[in-house]
C-alpha positions as a printed Julia matrix, in Angstrom:
334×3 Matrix{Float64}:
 234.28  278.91  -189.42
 233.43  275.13  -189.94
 233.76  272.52  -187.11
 231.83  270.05  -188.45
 232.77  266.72  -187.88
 235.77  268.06  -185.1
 236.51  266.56  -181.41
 236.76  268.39  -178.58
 239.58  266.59  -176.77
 241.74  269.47  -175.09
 241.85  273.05  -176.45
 245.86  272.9   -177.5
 243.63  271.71  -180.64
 242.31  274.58  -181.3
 243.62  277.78  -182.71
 242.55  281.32  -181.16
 240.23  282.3   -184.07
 237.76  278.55  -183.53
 237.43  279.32  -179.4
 236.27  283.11  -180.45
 234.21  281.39  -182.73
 232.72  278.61  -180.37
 232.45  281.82  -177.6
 230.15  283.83  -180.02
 227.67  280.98  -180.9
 227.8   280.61  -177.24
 226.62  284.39  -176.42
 224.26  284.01  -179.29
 222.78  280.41  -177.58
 222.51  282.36  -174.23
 220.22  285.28  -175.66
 218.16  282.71  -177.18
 217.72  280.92  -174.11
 216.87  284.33  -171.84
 214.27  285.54  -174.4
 212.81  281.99  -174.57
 213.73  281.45  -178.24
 212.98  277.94  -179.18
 216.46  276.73  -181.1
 216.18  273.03  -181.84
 218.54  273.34  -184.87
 220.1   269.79  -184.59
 216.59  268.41  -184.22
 216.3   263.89  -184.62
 220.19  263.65  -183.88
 220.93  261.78  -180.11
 223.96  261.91  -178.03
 225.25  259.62  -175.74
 226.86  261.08  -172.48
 229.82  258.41  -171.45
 230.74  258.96  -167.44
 232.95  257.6   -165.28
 232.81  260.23  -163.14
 229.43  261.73  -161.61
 229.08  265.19  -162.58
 226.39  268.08  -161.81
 226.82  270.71  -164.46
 228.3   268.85  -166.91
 225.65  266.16  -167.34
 222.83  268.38  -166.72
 224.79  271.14  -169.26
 224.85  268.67  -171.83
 220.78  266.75  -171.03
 219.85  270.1   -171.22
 221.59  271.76  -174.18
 221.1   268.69  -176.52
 217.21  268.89  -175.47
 217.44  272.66  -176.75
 218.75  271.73  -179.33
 215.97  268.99  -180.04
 218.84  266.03  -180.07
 217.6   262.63  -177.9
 220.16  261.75  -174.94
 221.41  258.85  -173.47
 223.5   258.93  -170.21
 225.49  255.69  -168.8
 226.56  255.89  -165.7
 230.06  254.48  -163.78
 227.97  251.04  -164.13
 225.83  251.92  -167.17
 228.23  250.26  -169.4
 230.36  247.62  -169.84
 233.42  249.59  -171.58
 236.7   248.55  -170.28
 235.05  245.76  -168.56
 233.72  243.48  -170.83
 233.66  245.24  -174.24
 237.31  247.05  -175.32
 236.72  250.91  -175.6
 238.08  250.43  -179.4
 235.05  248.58  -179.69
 232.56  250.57  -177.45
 233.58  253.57  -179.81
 232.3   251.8   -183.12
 229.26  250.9   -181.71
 228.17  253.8   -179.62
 228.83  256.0   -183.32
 226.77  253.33  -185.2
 224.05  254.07  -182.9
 224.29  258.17  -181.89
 225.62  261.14  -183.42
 228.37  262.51  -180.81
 229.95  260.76  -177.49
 230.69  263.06  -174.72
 233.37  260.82  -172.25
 234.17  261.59  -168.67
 236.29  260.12  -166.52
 239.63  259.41  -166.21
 242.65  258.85  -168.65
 243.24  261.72  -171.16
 244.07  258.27  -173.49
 240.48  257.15  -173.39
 239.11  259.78  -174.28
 241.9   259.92  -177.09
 240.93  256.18  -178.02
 237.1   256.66  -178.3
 237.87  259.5   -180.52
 240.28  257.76  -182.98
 237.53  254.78  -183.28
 235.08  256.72  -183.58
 233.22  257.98  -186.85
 231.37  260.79  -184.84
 232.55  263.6   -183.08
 233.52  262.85  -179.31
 233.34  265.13  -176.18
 235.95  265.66  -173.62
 233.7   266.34  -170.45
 236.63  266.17  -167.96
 239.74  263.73  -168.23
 242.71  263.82  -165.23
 244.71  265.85  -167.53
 242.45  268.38  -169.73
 238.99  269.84  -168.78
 238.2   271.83  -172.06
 234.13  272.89  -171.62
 235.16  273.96  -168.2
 237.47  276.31  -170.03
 235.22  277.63  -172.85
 232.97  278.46  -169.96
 235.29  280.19  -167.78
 236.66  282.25  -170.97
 232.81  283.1   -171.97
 232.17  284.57  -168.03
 235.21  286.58  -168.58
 234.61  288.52  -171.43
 230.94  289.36  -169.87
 233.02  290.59  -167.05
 235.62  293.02  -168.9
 234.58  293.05  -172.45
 238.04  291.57  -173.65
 239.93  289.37  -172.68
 243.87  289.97  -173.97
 245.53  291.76  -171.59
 244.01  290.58  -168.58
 245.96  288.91  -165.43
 244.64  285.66  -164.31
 245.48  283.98  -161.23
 245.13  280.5   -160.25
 245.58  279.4   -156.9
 245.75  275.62  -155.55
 246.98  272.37  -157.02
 248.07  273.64  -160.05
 248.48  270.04  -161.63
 245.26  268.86  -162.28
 242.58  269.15  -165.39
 241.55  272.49  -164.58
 245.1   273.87  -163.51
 246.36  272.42  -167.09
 243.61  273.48  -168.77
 243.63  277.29  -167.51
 247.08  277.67  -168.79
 246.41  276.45  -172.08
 243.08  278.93  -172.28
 245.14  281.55  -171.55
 247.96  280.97  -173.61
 245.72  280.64  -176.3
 243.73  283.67  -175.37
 246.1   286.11  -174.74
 245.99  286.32  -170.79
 248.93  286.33  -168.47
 248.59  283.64  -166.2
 250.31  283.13  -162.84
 249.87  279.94  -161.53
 250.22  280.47  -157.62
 250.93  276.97  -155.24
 253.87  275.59  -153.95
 256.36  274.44  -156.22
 255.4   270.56  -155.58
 252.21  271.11  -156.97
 253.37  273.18  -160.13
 252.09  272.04  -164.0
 254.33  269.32  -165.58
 257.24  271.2   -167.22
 256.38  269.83  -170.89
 253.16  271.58  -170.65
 254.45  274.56  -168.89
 256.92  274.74  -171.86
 254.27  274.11  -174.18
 251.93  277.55  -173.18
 255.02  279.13  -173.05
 255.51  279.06  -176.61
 251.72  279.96  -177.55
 252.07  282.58  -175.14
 254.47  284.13  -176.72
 252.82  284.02  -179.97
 249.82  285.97  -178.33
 251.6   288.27  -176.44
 250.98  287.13  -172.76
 252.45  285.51  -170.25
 253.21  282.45  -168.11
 254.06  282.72  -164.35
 255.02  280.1   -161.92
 255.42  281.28  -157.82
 254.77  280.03  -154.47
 254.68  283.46  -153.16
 251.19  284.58  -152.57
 251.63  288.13  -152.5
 253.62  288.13  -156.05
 250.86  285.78  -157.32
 247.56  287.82  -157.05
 249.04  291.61  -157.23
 247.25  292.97  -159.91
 245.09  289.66  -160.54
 241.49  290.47  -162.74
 240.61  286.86  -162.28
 241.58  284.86  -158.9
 240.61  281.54  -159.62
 240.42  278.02  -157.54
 239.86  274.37  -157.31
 239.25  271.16  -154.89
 242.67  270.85  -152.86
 241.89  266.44  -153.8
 240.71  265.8   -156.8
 237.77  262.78  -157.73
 240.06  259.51  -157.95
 242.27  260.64  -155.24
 243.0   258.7   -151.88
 240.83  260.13  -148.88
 244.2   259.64  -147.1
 245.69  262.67  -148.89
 243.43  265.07  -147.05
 245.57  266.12  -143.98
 248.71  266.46  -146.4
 246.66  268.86  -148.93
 244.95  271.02  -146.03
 248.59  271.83  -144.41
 250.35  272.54  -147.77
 247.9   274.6   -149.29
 246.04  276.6   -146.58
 248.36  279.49  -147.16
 247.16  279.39  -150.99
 243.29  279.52  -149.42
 241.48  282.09  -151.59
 240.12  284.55  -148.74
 239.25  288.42  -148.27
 243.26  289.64  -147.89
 244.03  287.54  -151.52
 241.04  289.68  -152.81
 242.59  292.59  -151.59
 245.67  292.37  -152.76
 244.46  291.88  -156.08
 243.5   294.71  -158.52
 239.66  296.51  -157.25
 237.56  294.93  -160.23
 239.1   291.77  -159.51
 236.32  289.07  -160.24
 236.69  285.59  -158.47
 235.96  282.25  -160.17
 235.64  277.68  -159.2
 234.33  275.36  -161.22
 232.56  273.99  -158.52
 231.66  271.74  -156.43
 233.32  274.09  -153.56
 234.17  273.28  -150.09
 233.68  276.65  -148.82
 231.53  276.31  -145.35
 230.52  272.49  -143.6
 227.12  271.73  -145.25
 228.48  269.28  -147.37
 229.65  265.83  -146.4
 233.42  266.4   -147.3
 233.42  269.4   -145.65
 231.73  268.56  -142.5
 234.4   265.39  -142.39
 236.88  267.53  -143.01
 235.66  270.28  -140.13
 235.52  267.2   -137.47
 239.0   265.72  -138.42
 241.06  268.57  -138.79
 238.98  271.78  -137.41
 238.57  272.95  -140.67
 235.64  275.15  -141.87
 236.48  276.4   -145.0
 239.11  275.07  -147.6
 240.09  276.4   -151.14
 238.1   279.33  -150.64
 236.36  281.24  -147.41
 232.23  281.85  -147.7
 232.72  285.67  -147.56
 234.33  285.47  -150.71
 232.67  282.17  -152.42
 229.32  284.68  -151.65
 230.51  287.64  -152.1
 229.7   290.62  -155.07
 232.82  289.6   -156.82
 231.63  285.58  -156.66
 231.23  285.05  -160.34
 230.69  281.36  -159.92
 227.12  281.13  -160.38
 227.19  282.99  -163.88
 230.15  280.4   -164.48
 228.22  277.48  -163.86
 225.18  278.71  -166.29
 227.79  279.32  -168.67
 228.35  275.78  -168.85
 225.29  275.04  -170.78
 225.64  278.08  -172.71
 229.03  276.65  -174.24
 228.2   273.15  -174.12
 225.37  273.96  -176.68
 228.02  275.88  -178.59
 230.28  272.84  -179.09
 227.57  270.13  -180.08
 225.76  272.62  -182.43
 229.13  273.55  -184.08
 230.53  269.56  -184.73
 226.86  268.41  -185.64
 225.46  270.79  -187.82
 225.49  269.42  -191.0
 222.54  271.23  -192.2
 224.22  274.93  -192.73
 221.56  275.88  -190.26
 222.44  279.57  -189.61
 221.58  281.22  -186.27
Protein backbone atom coordinates (compact mmCIF):
# COMPACT_ATOMS: atom_id res chain seq x y z
CA UNK A 1 0.00 0.00 0.00
CA UNK A 2 1.56 3.44 -1.00
CA UNK A 3 0.18 6.81 0.32
CA UNK A 4 2.87 8.78 -0.35
CA UNK A 5 2.30 12.09 -1.36
CA UNK A 6 -1.89 11.61 -0.45
CA UNK A 7 -4.23 14.18 1.62
CA UNK A 8 -6.23 13.34 4.21
CA UNK A 9 -9.25 15.54 3.57
CA UNK A 10 -12.39 13.28 4.50
CA UNK A 11 -12.31 9.46 4.37
CA UNK A 12 -15.07 9.15 1.29
CA UNK A 13 -11.36 9.34 -0.28
CA UNK A 14 -10.35 6.45 0.74
CA UNK A 15 -11.18 2.94 -0.20
CA UNK A 16 -11.65 0.10 2.59
CA UNK A 17 -8.32 -1.69 1.86
CA UNK A 18 -5.98 2.11 2.60
CA UNK A 19 -8.01 2.70 6.25
CA UNK A 20 -7.06 -1.19 7.12
CA UNK A 21 -3.87 -0.22 5.98
CA UNK A 22 -3.47 3.20 7.88
CA UNK A 23 -5.20 1.05 11.10
CA UNK A 24 -2.31 -1.56 11.04
CA UNK A 25 0.66 0.93 10.92
CA UNK A 26 -1.34 2.44 13.62
CA UNK A 27 -1.37 -0.85 15.97
CA UNK A 28 2.18 -1.34 14.91
CA UNK A 29 3.05 2.66 16.07
CA UNK A 30 1.20 1.88 19.40
CA UNK A 31 3.42 -1.28 20.35
CA UNK A 32 6.34 0.73 19.59
CA UNK A 33 5.35 3.42 21.73
CA UNK A 34 4.33 0.93 24.94
CA UNK A 35 7.67 -0.95 24.70
CA UNK A 36 9.52 2.40 24.39
CA UNK A 37 10.78 1.72 20.84
CA UNK A 38 12.44 4.77 19.54
CA UNK A 39 10.75 5.21 15.77
CA UNK A 40 11.95 8.49 14.31
CA UNK A 41 11.54 7.17 10.71
CA UNK A 42 10.64 10.58 9.08
CA UNK A 43 13.58 12.11 10.93
CA UNK A 44 14.72 16.27 9.51
CA UNK A 45 11.12 16.62 7.88
CA UNK A 46 8.79 19.57 9.91
CA UNK A 47 5.14 20.03 9.90
CA UNK A 48 3.19 22.88 10.35
CA UNK A 49 -0.10 22.49 12.43
CA UNK A 50 -2.71 25.26 10.86
CA UNK A 51 -5.69 25.99 13.65
CA UNK A 52 -8.47 27.89 13.75
CA UNK A 53 -9.90 26.08 16.23
CA UNK A 54 -8.12 25.24 19.72
CA UNK A 55 -7.84 21.67 20.13
CA UNK A 56 -6.45 19.25 23.02
CA UNK A 57 -5.81 15.90 21.44
CA UNK A 58 -5.45 16.84 18.17
CA UNK A 59 -2.60 19.33 18.55
CA UNK A 60 -0.92 17.50 21.22
CA UNK A 61 -1.63 14.03 18.91
CA UNK A 62 0.07 15.55 16.17
CA UNK A 63 3.33 17.75 18.51
CA UNK A 64 3.69 14.54 19.81
CA UNK A 65 3.55 11.97 16.99
CA UNK A 66 5.68 14.16 14.56
CA UNK A 67 8.33 14.41 17.59
CA UNK A 68 8.25 10.42 17.51
CA UNK A 69 8.67 10.45 14.50
CA UNK A 70 11.78 12.90 14.72
CA UNK A 71 9.86 15.62 12.28
CA UNK A 72 10.26 19.56 13.71
CA UNK A 73 6.68 21.27 14.38
CA UNK A 74 5.30 24.44 14.03
CA UNK A 75 1.82 25.34 15.47
CA UNK A 76 -0.09 28.80 14.57
CA UNK A 77 -2.66 29.57 16.47
CA UNK A 78 -6.39 31.41 15.65
CA UNK A 79 -3.93 34.62 15.57
CA UNK A 80 -0.67 32.88 14.61
CA UNK A 81 -1.23 33.68 11.07
CA UNK A 82 -2.37 35.98 8.81
CA UNK A 83 -4.29 33.48 6.30
CA UNK A 84 -7.56 34.78 5.22
CA UNK A 85 -6.67 38.02 6.70
CA UNK A 86 -4.01 39.50 5.02
CA UNK A 87 -2.41 36.75 2.86
CA UNK A 88 -5.16 34.59 0.51
CA UNK A 89 -5.11 30.86 1.69
CA UNK A 90 -4.15 30.07 -2.18
CA UNK A 91 -1.18 31.82 -1.25
CA UNK A 92 -0.60 30.71 2.44
CA UNK A 93 -0.66 27.09 0.87
CA UNK A 94 2.44 27.75 -1.53
CA UNK A 95 4.36 29.14 1.01
CA UNK A 96 3.71 27.09 4.07
CA UNK A 97 4.79 23.81 1.41
CA UNK A 98 7.92 25.80 0.32
CA UNK A 99 8.85 25.91 3.84
CA UNK A 100 7.49 22.34 5.64
CA UNK A 101 6.74 19.00 4.54
CA UNK A 102 2.85 18.45 5.45
CA UNK A 103 0.03 21.12 6.69
CA UNK A 104 -2.41 19.79 9.11
CA UNK A 105 -5.61 22.62 8.94
CA UNK A 106 -8.30 23.00 11.53
CA UNK A 107 -10.98 25.02 11.63
CA UNK A 108 -13.82 25.69 9.83
CA UNK A 109 -14.96 25.37 6.09
CA UNK A 110 -14.55 21.83 4.60
CA UNK A 111 -13.48 24.34 1.34
CA UNK A 112 -10.36 25.53 3.09
CA UNK A 113 -9.15 22.80 3.89
CA UNK A 114 -10.00 21.70 0.17
CA UNK A 115 -8.13 24.98 -1.06
CA UNK A 116 -4.86 24.54 0.96
CA UNK A 117 -4.75 21.12 -0.41
CA UNK A 118 -5.19 21.92 -4.16
CA UNK A 119 -2.28 24.74 -3.71
CA UNK A 120 -0.39 22.87 -2.05
CA UNK A 121 2.71 20.69 -3.23
CA UNK A 122 2.75 18.71 0.15
CA UNK A 123 0.41 16.57 1.66
CA UNK A 124 -2.29 18.45 3.88
CA UNK A 125 -4.15 17.29 7.07
CA UNK A 126 -7.77 17.52 7.79
CA UNK A 127 -7.68 17.95 11.71
CA UNK A 128 -11.42 18.81 12.00
CA UNK A 129 -13.50 20.96 9.39
CA UNK A 130 -17.58 21.74 10.13
CA UNK A 131 -18.34 19.03 7.78
CA UNK A 132 -15.66 16.00 8.01
CA UNK A 133 -13.52 15.01 11.08
CA UNK A 134 -11.42 12.10 9.49
CA UNK A 135 -8.42 11.36 12.39
CA UNK A 136 -11.26 11.39 14.80
CA UNK A 137 -12.57 8.52 12.74
CA UNK A 138 -9.40 6.44 12.14
CA UNK A 139 -9.19 6.64 15.88
CA UNK A 140 -12.54 5.62 16.80
CA UNK A 141 -12.31 2.62 14.11
CA UNK A 142 -8.70 1.60 15.69
CA UNK A 143 -10.48 1.48 19.55
CA UNK A 144 -13.03 -0.68 18.00
CA UNK A 145 -11.31 -3.41 16.64
CA UNK A 146 -9.21 -3.61 20.11
CA UNK A 147 -12.63 -3.94 21.53
CA UNK A 148 -14.18 -6.91 19.31
CA UNK A 149 -11.44 -8.03 17.11
CA UNK A 150 -13.45 -7.11 13.84
CA UNK A 151 -15.21 -4.76 12.95
CA UNK A 152 -17.90 -5.86 9.92
CA UNK A 153 -20.82 -6.85 11.38
CA UNK A 154 -20.97 -4.73 14.25
CA UNK A 155 -24.01 -2.21 15.18
CA UNK A 156 -23.02 1.27 15.88
CA UNK A 157 -25.09 3.82 17.37
CA UNK A 158 -24.79 7.43 17.37
CA UNK A 159 -26.78 9.52 19.44
CA UNK A 160 -27.06 13.53 19.35
CA UNK A 161 -26.81 16.11 16.61
CA UNK A 162 -26.30 13.92 13.99
CA UNK A 163 -25.25 16.81 11.51
CA UNK A 164 -22.04 17.83 12.45
CA UNK A 165 -18.20 16.63 11.57
CA UNK A 166 -18.28 13.76 13.70
CA UNK A 167 -22.02 12.69 12.96
CA UNK A 168 -20.94 12.89 9.06
CA UNK A 169 -17.92 11.43 9.55
CA UNK A 170 -19.19 8.22 11.59
CA UNK A 171 -21.45 7.35 8.79
CA UNK A 172 -18.95 7.48 6.23
CA UNK A 173 -16.44 5.16 8.61
CA UNK A 174 -18.96 2.86 8.77
CA UNK A 175 -20.12 2.67 5.44
CA UNK A 176 -16.77 2.20 4.47
CA UNK A 177 -16.08 -0.33 7.15
CA UNK A 178 -18.75 -2.50 7.01
CA UNK A 179 -20.79 -1.45 10.23
CA UNK A 180 -24.47 -0.81 10.43
CA UNK A 181 -24.99 2.47 11.66
CA UNK A 182 -28.13 3.97 13.20
CA UNK A 183 -27.98 7.43 13.58
CA UNK A 184 -30.42 8.15 16.60
CA UNK A 185 -31.74 12.20 17.11
CA UNK A 186 -34.68 13.84 16.11
CA UNK A 187 -35.36 14.14 12.63
CA UNK A 188 -34.31 18.05 12.58
CA UNK A 189 -31.00 17.17 13.40
CA UNK A 190 -30.60 14.18 10.86
CA UNK A 191 -27.30 14.06 8.21
CA UNK A 192 -27.91 16.08 4.98
CA UNK A 193 -29.75 13.69 2.60
CA UNK A 194 -26.88 13.85 -0.19
CA UNK A 195 -24.59 12.37 2.26
CA UNK A 196 -27.06 10.07 3.77
CA UNK A 197 -27.56 8.88 0.12
CA UNK A 198 -24.02 8.82 -0.41
CA UNK A 199 -23.13 5.94 2.63
CA UNK A 200 -26.02 4.40 1.46
CA UNK A 201 -24.53 3.32 -1.62
CA UNK A 202 -21.00 2.27 -0.02
CA UNK A 203 -22.97 0.54 2.41
CA UNK A 204 -24.37 -1.50 0.28
CA UNK A 205 -21.26 -2.37 -1.39
CA UNK A 206 -19.92 -3.62 2.10
CA UNK A 207 -22.76 -5.24 3.24
CA UNK A 208 -24.02 -2.99 6.16
CA UNK A 209 -26.34 -0.69 6.86
CA UNK A 210 -27.64 2.87 7.27
CA UNK A 211 -30.39 3.77 9.83
CA UNK A 212 -32.08 7.00 10.47
CA UNK A 213 -34.77 7.17 13.80
CA UNK A 214 -35.82 9.43 16.44
CA UNK A 215 -36.96 6.60 18.48
CA UNK A 216 -34.55 5.83 21.19
CA UNK A 217 -35.50 2.47 21.99
CA UNK A 218 -35.26 1.29 18.10
CA UNK A 219 -31.93 3.20 17.97
CA UNK A 220 -29.63 1.44 20.58
CA UNK A 221 -31.35 -2.25 20.68
CA UNK A 222 -28.64 -4.34 19.94
CA UNK A 223 -26.00 -1.34 19.72
CA UNK A 224 -21.96 -2.70 20.20
CA UNK A 225 -20.92 0.89 20.04
CA UNK A 226 -23.22 3.83 21.60
CA UNK A 227 -21.52 6.77 20.64
CA UNK A 228 -21.94 10.78 21.40
CA UNK A 229 -21.03 14.33 20.87
CA UNK A 230 -21.32 18.15 22.21
CA UNK A 231 -25.20 19.00 21.83
CA UNK A 232 -23.37 22.90 20.29
CA UNK A 233 -20.70 22.58 18.41
CA UNK A 234 -17.29 25.24 18.46
CA UNK A 235 -18.58 28.21 16.11
CA UNK A 236 -22.03 27.93 17.33
CA UNK A 237 -24.14 30.81 19.03
CA UNK A 238 -24.14 30.47 22.97
CA UNK A 239 -27.82 31.41 22.38
CA UNK A 240 -28.58 27.92 20.99
CA UNK A 241 -28.03 26.30 24.36
CA UNK A 242 -31.61 26.21 25.88
CA UNK A 243 -32.99 25.03 22.34
CA UNK A 244 -30.31 22.02 22.16
CA UNK A 245 -30.75 20.94 25.98
CA UNK A 246 -34.77 20.57 25.47
CA UNK A 247 -34.56 18.78 22.05
CA UNK A 248 -32.03 16.43 22.79
CA UNK A 249 -32.22 15.44 26.51
CA UNK A 250 -34.29 12.45 25.58
CA UNK A 251 -31.24 11.37 23.20
CA UNK A 252 -28.87 11.85 26.61
CA UNK A 253 -26.60 8.77 26.63
CA UNK A 254 -27.36 7.39 30.30
CA UNK A 255 -27.47 3.88 32.23
CA UNK A 256 -31.20 2.74 30.66
CA UNK A 257 -29.59 3.56 26.80
CA UNK A 258 -26.75 1.21 28.03
CA UNK A 259 -29.13 -1.21 28.94
CA UNK A 260 -31.03 -1.46 26.26
CA UNK A 261 -28.19 -2.02 24.19
CA UNK A 262 -26.53 -5.45 23.59
CA UNK A 263 -24.28 -6.64 27.21
CA UNK A 264 -20.70 -6.02 25.58
CA UNK A 265 -21.88 -2.85 24.42
CA UNK A 266 -18.77 -0.44 24.62
CA UNK A 267 -19.48 3.42 24.85
CA UNK A 268 -17.47 6.06 22.98
CA UNK A 269 -17.01 10.70 22.64
CA UNK A 270 -14.50 12.30 21.13
CA UNK A 271 -14.25 14.51 23.85
CA UNK A 272 -14.27 17.33 25.36
CA UNK A 273 -17.53 15.97 27.35
CA UNK A 274 -19.96 17.81 29.38
CA UNK A 275 -20.74 15.04 31.59
CA UNK A 276 -20.74 16.52 35.41
CA UNK A 277 -20.25 20.72 36.27
CA UNK A 278 -16.43 21.01 36.64
CA UNK A 279 -16.06 22.62 33.54
CA UNK A 280 -17.02 26.17 32.70
CA UNK A 281 -19.77 25.24 30.07
CA UNK A 282 -21.10 22.92 32.20
CA UNK A 283 -21.24 24.76 35.37
CA UNK A 284 -23.04 27.72 33.10
CA UNK A 285 -25.10 25.43 31.84
CA UNK A 286 -26.04 23.77 35.55
CA UNK A 287 -26.87 27.53 36.85
CA UNK A 288 -29.03 28.54 33.77
CA UNK A 289 -30.98 25.66 33.13
CA UNK A 290 -30.48 23.11 36.27
CA UNK A 291 -28.58 20.98 34.25
CA UNK A 292 -25.84 18.60 35.54
CA UNK A 293 -25.07 16.40 32.98
CA UNK A 294 -25.67 16.76 29.11
CA UNK A 295 -24.81 14.36 26.16
CA UNK A 296 -23.86 11.79 28.46
CA UNK A 297 -24.43 11.05 32.50
CA UNK A 298 -20.92 10.50 34.72
CA UNK A 299 -21.99 6.91 35.63
CA UNK A 300 -21.62 6.05 32.21
CA UNK A 301 -18.83 8.69 30.87
CA UNK A 302 -16.84 6.65 34.02
CA UNK A 303 -18.04 3.66 33.83
CA UNK A 304 -16.23 -0.08 32.78
CA UNK A 305 -17.75 0.25 29.40
CA UNK A 306 -16.23 4.14 29.06
CA UNK A 307 -13.86 3.48 26.24
CA UNK A 308 -13.07 7.13 25.84
CA UNK A 309 -9.81 7.31 27.39
CA UNK A 310 -8.30 4.43 25.12
CA UNK A 311 -10.05 6.62 22.29
CA UNK A 312 -8.33 9.63 23.03
CA UNK A 313 -4.68 7.78 23.14
CA UNK A 314 -5.69 6.37 20.00
CA UNK A 315 -5.52 9.66 18.56
CA UNK A 316 -1.83 9.83 18.53
CA UNK A 317 -1.56 6.34 17.67
CA UNK A 318 -3.35 7.11 14.19
CA UNK A 319 -2.20 10.48 13.77
CA UNK A 320 1.40 8.98 13.54
CA UNK A 321 -0.08 6.49 11.12
CA UNK A 322 -1.23 9.14 8.63
CA UNK A 323 1.96 11.47 8.59
CA UNK A 324 4.34 8.42 8.44
CA UNK A 325 2.27 6.92 5.54
CA UNK A 326 2.06 10.46 3.15
CA UNK A 327 5.77 11.36 4.14
CA UNK A 328 7.74 8.45 3.86
CA UNK A 329 9.61 8.75 0.97
CA UNK A 330 12.43 6.74 2.16
CA UNK A 331 10.75 3.01 1.85
CA UNK A 332 11.51 2.97 5.53
CA UNK A 333 9.86 -0.35 6.58
CA UNK A 334 8.55 -0.83 10.14
Amino acid sequence: MNLYGRDLLKLLDYSKEEICYLLSLAKEFKKKKQNKELHPYLKGKNVVLLFEKDSTRTRCAFEVGAKDLGMGTTYLGPTGSQMGKKESIKDTARVLARMYDGIEYRGFSQDIVEELAENSSVPVWNGLTDEFHPTQMLADLMTIEENFGHLEGLNFTYMGDARNNVGNSLMVACAKMGLNFTCCAPKDLFPKEGLVKTCREIATKNNCTITLTDNVKEGVKNANIIYTDVWVSMGEKEEIWEKRIKELKPYQVNQEAINLANKDVIFLHCLPSFHDTKTKIGKEMFDKFGVKEMEVTDEVFESNCSKVMDQAENRLHTIKAVMFASLNDTKEKM
